[in-house]
PDB file of C-alpha atoms in Angstrom:
ATOM      1  CA  MET A   1     -24.406 -30.688 -14.098  1.00  0.00           C
ATOM      2  CA  LYS A   2     -23.997 -28.966 -17.474  1.00  0.00           C
ATOM      3  CA  HIS A   3     -26.754 -27.996 -20.409  1.00  0.00           C
ATOM      4  CA  ILE A   4     -25.978 -29.034 -23.558  1.00  0.00           C
ATOM      5  CA  SER A   5     -27.000 -28.023 -26.536  1.00  0.00           C
ATOM      6  CA  LYS A   6     -29.306 -30.123 -29.184  1.00  0.00           C
ATOM      7  CA  GLY A   7     -27.158 -31.491 -31.876  1.00  0.00           C
ATOM      8  CA  SER A   8     -24.231 -30.086 -31.142  1.00  0.00           C
ATOM      9  CA  GLY A   9     -22.601 -32.013 -28.994  1.00  0.00           C
ATOM     10  CA  LEU A  10     -21.987 -28.483 -26.681  1.00  0.00           C
ATOM     11  CA  PRO A  11     -22.194 -26.662 -23.588  1.00  0.00           C
ATOM     12  CA  ALA A  12     -25.282 -24.286 -24.438  1.00  0.00           C
ATOM     13  CA  SER A  13     -24.368 -20.934 -23.323  1.00  0.00           C
ATOM     14  CA  PRO A  14     -25.869 -19.747 -20.331  1.00  0.00           C
ATOM     15  CA  ARG A  15     -27.079 -15.728 -21.565  1.00  0.00           C
ATOM     16  CA  PRO A  16     -29.497 -15.834 -24.134  1.00  0.00           C
ATOM     17  CA  ARG A  17     -29.523 -15.369 -27.582  1.00  0.00           C
ATOM     18  CA  ARG A  18     -31.002 -11.204 -27.290  1.00  0.00           C
ATOM     19  CA  VAL A  19     -28.396 -10.930 -24.573  1.00  0.00           C
ATOM     20  CA  THR A  20     -25.727 -11.825 -27.470  1.00  0.00           C
ATOM     21  CA  ILE A  21     -26.674  -9.402 -29.472  1.00  0.00           C
ATOM     22  CA  LEU A  22     -26.882  -6.925 -27.166  1.00  0.00           C
ATOM     23  CA  ALA A  23     -22.772  -7.032 -25.386  1.00  0.00           C
ATOM     24  CA  LEU A  24     -22.170  -8.304 -29.073  1.00  0.00           C
ATOM     25  CA  GLY A  25     -23.800  -4.683 -30.235  1.00  0.00           C
ATOM     26  CA  VAL A  26     -22.460  -2.588 -27.527  1.00  0.00           C
ATOM     27  CA  LEU A  27     -18.201  -4.230 -28.137  1.00  0.00           C
ATOM     28  CA  ILE A  28     -19.079  -3.246 -31.797  1.00  0.00           C
ATOM     29  CA  MET A  29     -19.609   0.872 -31.300  1.00  0.00           C
ATOM     30  CA  ALA A  30     -16.977   0.223 -28.852  1.00  0.00           C
ATOM     31  CA  CYS A  31     -14.027  -0.569 -31.961  1.00  0.00           C
ATOM     32  CA  LEU A  32     -16.188   1.956 -33.524  1.00  0.00           C
ATOM     33  CA  SER A  33     -15.420   4.808 -30.065  1.00  0.00           C
ATOM     34  CA  LEU A  34     -11.710   3.583 -30.329  1.00  0.00           C
ATOM     35  CA  THR A  35     -11.620   3.975 -34.583  1.00  0.00           C
ATOM     36  CA  ARG A  36     -12.935   7.013 -33.995  1.00  0.00           C
ATOM     37  CA  VAL A  37      -9.735   7.811 -31.039  1.00  0.00           C
ATOM     38  CA  ILE A  38      -7.255   6.426 -33.563  1.00  0.00           C
ATOM     39  CA  LEU A  39      -8.235   8.751 -36.586  1.00  0.00           C
ATOM     40  CA  THR A  40      -8.849  11.526 -34.510  1.00  0.00           C
ATOM     41  CA  LEU A  41      -4.912  11.339 -33.193  1.00  0.00           C
ATOM     42  CA  ARG A  42      -4.194  10.822 -37.217  1.00  0.00           C
ATOM     43  CA  ASP A  43      -6.189  13.080 -38.597  1.00  0.00           C
ATOM     44  CA  TRP A  44      -4.672  15.799 -35.832  1.00  0.00           C
ATOM     45  CA  ASP A  45      -3.729  18.882 -37.678  1.00  0.00           C
ATOM     46  CA  PHE A  46      -6.359  18.748 -40.742  1.00  0.00           C
ATOM     47  CA  LEU A  47      -9.717  17.784 -38.122  1.00  0.00           C
ATOM     48  CA  SER A  48      -8.098  21.599 -36.093  1.00  0.00           C
ATOM     49  CA  GLN A  49      -7.989  23.924 -39.786  1.00  0.00           C
ATOM     50  CA  GLN A  50     -12.076  22.519 -40.333  1.00  0.00           C
ATOM     51  CA  ALA A  51     -14.281  24.328 -38.858  1.00  0.00           C
ATOM     52  CA  GLY A  52     -16.394  21.195 -37.913  1.00  0.00           C
ATOM     53  CA  ALA A  53     -16.377  19.755 -34.285  1.00  0.00           C
ATOM     54  CA  SER A  54     -12.490  20.349 -32.542  1.00  0.00           C
ATOM     55  CA  PRO A  55      -9.995  17.868 -32.533  1.00  0.00           C
ATOM     56  CA  LEU A  56     -10.287  17.299 -28.206  1.00  0.00           C
ATOM     57  CA  TYR A  57     -13.969  16.973 -28.815  1.00  0.00           C
ATOM     58  CA  LEU A  58     -13.727  13.783 -30.824  1.00  0.00           C
ATOM     59  CA  LEU A  59     -10.819  12.260 -28.929  1.00  0.00           C
ATOM     60  CA  LEU A  60     -12.974  12.713 -25.713  1.00  0.00           C
ATOM     61  CA  THR A  61     -16.255  11.556 -26.444  1.00  0.00           C
ATOM     62  CA  GLY A  62     -14.114   8.854 -28.815  1.00  0.00           C
ATOM     63  CA  LEU A  63     -12.541   7.681 -25.189  1.00  0.00           C
ATOM     64  CA  ILE A  64     -15.260   7.736 -23.076  1.00  0.00           C
ATOM     65  CA  GLY A  65     -17.319   5.208 -25.728  1.00  0.00           C
ATOM     66  CA  THR A  66     -14.127   3.136 -25.878  1.00  0.00           C
ATOM     67  CA  ILE A  67     -14.002   2.324 -22.221  1.00  0.00           C
ATOM     68  CA  VAL A  68     -17.642   2.945 -20.977  1.00  0.00           C
ATOM     69  CA  GLY A  69     -18.439   0.590 -24.220  1.00  0.00           C
ATOM     70  CA  VAL A  70     -15.965  -2.589 -22.910  1.00  0.00           C
ATOM     71  CA  ARG A  71     -17.152  -2.206 -19.883  1.00  0.00           C
ATOM     72  CA  ALA A  72     -20.995  -2.520 -20.651  1.00  0.00           C
ATOM     73  CA  GLY A  73     -20.009  -5.402 -23.312  1.00  0.00           C
ATOM     74  CA  TYR A  74     -18.056  -7.320 -20.563  1.00  0.00           C
ATOM     75  CA  GLY A  75     -21.168  -6.982 -17.816  1.00  0.00           C
ATOM     76  CA  LEU A  76     -23.500  -8.060 -20.628  1.00  0.00           C
ATOM     77  CA  TRP A  77     -21.198 -11.434 -21.963  1.00  0.00           C
ATOM     78  CA  TRP A  78     -20.763 -12.406 -17.777  1.00  0.00           C
ATOM     79  CA  MET A  79     -24.289 -11.559 -17.003  1.00  0.00           C
ATOM     80  CA  LEU A  80     -22.537  -9.522 -13.640  1.00  0.00           C
ATOM     81  CA  PRO A  81     -25.401  -7.786 -11.512  1.00  0.00           C
ATOM     82  CA  TRP A  82     -24.830  -4.735 -12.885  1.00  0.00           C
ATOM     83  CA  GLY A  83     -24.637  -5.117 -16.450  1.00  0.00           C
ATOM     84  CA  ALA A  84     -28.621  -4.492 -16.935  1.00  0.00           C
ATOM     85  CA  ASP A  85     -28.504  -1.156 -14.618  1.00  0.00           C
ATOM     86  CA  PHE A  86     -25.543  -0.480 -16.577  1.00  0.00           C
ATOM     87  CA  ILE A  87     -26.860  -0.655 -19.666  1.00  0.00           C
ATOM     88  CA  ARG A  88     -30.606   1.072 -19.027  1.00  0.00           C
ATOM     89  CA  GLY A  89     -28.656   3.742 -18.185  1.00  0.00           C
ATOM     90  CA  LEU A  90     -25.979   3.923 -20.288  1.00  0.00           C
ATOM     91  CA  SER A  91     -28.290   3.601 -23.922  1.00  0.00           C
ATOM     92  CA  LEU A  92     -30.875   6.625 -21.783  1.00  0.00           C
ATOM     93  CA  VAL A  93     -26.975   8.765 -21.772  1.00  0.00           C
ATOM     94  CA  TYR A  94     -26.540   7.405 -25.481  1.00  0.00           C
ATOM     95  CA  SER A  95     -29.623   8.425 -26.981  1.00  0.00           C
ATOM     96  CA  LEU A  96     -29.132  11.758 -25.179  1.00  0.00           C
ATOM     97  CA  TYR A  97     -26.119  12.093 -26.499  1.00  0.00           C
ATOM     98  CA  ALA A  98     -26.517  11.352 -29.974  1.00  0.00           C
ATOM     99  CA  TRP A  99     -29.791  13.371 -30.059  1.00  0.00           C
ATOM    100  CA  LEU A 100     -27.887  16.668 -28.564  1.00  0.00           C
ATOM    101  CA  GLU A 101     -25.087  16.189 -30.785  1.00  0.00           C
ATOM    102  CA  ARG A 102     -26.634  15.322 -34.011  1.00  0.00           C
ATOM    103  CA  LEU A 103     -28.828  18.679 -34.218  1.00  0.00           C
ATOM    104  CA  PHE A 104     -26.842  21.157 -32.340  1.00  0.00           C
ATOM    105  CA  LEU A 105     -23.303  20.296 -33.716  1.00  0.00           C
ATOM    106  CA  TYR A 106     -23.725  18.150 -37.131  1.00  0.00           C
ATOM    107  CA  ASP A 107     -26.903  19.593 -38.624  1.00  0.00           C
ATOM    108  CA  ARG A 108     -26.209  23.385 -37.677  1.00  0.00           C
ATOM    109  CA  PRO A 109     -22.613  23.753 -38.516  1.00  0.00           C
ATOM    110  CA  ALA A 110     -21.091  26.952 -37.068  1.00  0.00           C
ATOM    111  CA  LEU A 111     -20.679  28.501 -41.022  1.00  0.00           C
ATOM    112  CA  ALA A 112     -23.916  27.463 -42.312  1.00  0.00           C
ATOM    113  CA  PRO A 113     -24.825  30.398 -44.675  1.00  0.00           C
ATOM    114  CA  ALA A 114     -28.482  29.749 -45.047  1.00  0.00           C
ATOM    115  CA  PHE A 115     -31.430  29.185 -42.135  1.00  0.00           C
ATOM    116  CA  GLN A 116     -31.100  25.193 -41.459  1.00  0.00           C
ATOM    117  CA  PRO A 117     -34.578  23.450 -39.631  1.00  0.00           C
ATOM    118  CA  LEU A 118     -33.634  22.394 -36.041  1.00  0.00           C
ATOM    119  CA  LEU A 119     -34.457  19.021 -36.977  1.00  0.00           C
ATOM    120  CA  PRO A 120     -33.545  16.413 -39.748  1.00  0.00           C
ATOM    121  CA  GLY A 121     -35.730  15.703 -42.237  1.00  0.00           C
ATOM    122  CA  ASN A 122     -36.075  12.051 -41.046  1.00  0.00           C
ATOM    123  CA  TRP A 123     -36.007  12.719 -37.481  1.00  0.00           C
ATOM    124  CA  MET A 124     -39.613  11.109 -37.399  1.00  0.00           C
ATOM    125  CA  PHE A 125     -38.190   8.013 -38.757  1.00  0.00           C
ATOM    126  CA  LEU A 126     -34.741   8.668 -36.709  1.00  0.00           C
ATOM    127  CA  VAL A 127     -37.333   8.997 -32.821  1.00  0.00           C
ATOM    128  CA  GLY A 128     -39.895   5.750 -33.832  1.00  0.00           C
ATOM    129  CA  LEU A 129     -35.897   3.916 -34.894  1.00  0.00           C
ATOM    130  CA  ASN A 130     -34.168   5.202 -31.544  1.00  0.00           C
ATOM    131  CA  LEU A 131     -37.485   4.725 -28.953  1.00  0.00           C
ATOM    132  CA  LEU A 132     -37.561   0.835 -30.718  1.00  0.00           C
ATOM    133  CA  LEU A 133     -34.421   0.244 -29.897  1.00  0.00           C
ATOM    134  CA  LEU A 134     -34.149   1.397 -26.071  1.00  0.00           C
ATOM    135  CA  VAL A 135     -37.529  -0.449 -25.622  1.00  0.00           C
ATOM    136  CA  TRP A 136     -35.754  -3.545 -27.150  1.00  0.00           C
ATOM    137  CA  VAL A 137     -32.694  -2.678 -24.828  1.00  0.00           C
ATOM    138  CA  PHE A 138     -34.521  -2.748 -21.416  1.00  0.00           C
ATOM    139  CA  TRP A 139     -36.520  -5.379 -22.727  1.00  0.00           C
ATOM    140  CA  THR A 140     -33.347  -7.874 -23.365  1.00  0.00           C
ATOM    141  CA  SER A 141     -31.801  -6.267 -20.374  1.00  0.00           C
ATOM    142  CA  LYS A 142     -34.736  -7.251 -17.891  1.00  0.00           C
ATOM    143  CA  SER A 143     -33.756 -11.001 -19.173  1.00  0.00           C
ATOM    144  CA  ILE A 144     -29.941 -10.487 -17.364  1.00  0.00           C
ATOM    145  CA  GLY A 145     -32.290  -9.944 -14.247  1.00  0.00           C
ATOM    146  CA  GLU A 146     -33.913 -12.755 -14.196  1.00  0.00           C
ATOM    147  CA  ALA A 147     -31.242 -15.356 -15.237  1.00  0.00           C
ATOM    148  CA  ASP A 148     -29.448 -14.384 -11.421  1.00  0.00           C
ATOM    149  CA  GLU A 149     -32.917 -15.262  -9.738  1.00  0.00           C
TER     150      GLU A 149
END
């Protein structure tokens, strides 16, 4: 029997709203990674002349982010059994990647004329936000396992 949403006459979504929001957020991150790939390919010559990250690094991390993000979004959208574990692992790996990149690549350029602190000025806010998002992702992905039972 199909469940009908109140007032709309449309079938109710089989997934909780927070899972839908998480899936859309993951797909947006995948689109941003795809944009990184496209812009890296378009501006390869310019990026090769800059002192920052190598265009190859930007291309590979963009490709990995796109592929993994689409897979995670697909698993969340269709509430597949492996989707919950996949998004939990991905969120931890992505947090580690983002912090390592922030600490060692972007906030400490190779040609800095003066000493720069290892942590950014707003690091306490960033850590709090990161922990809050991780807790939300784990709480949201827990509802995927509960829906299967």
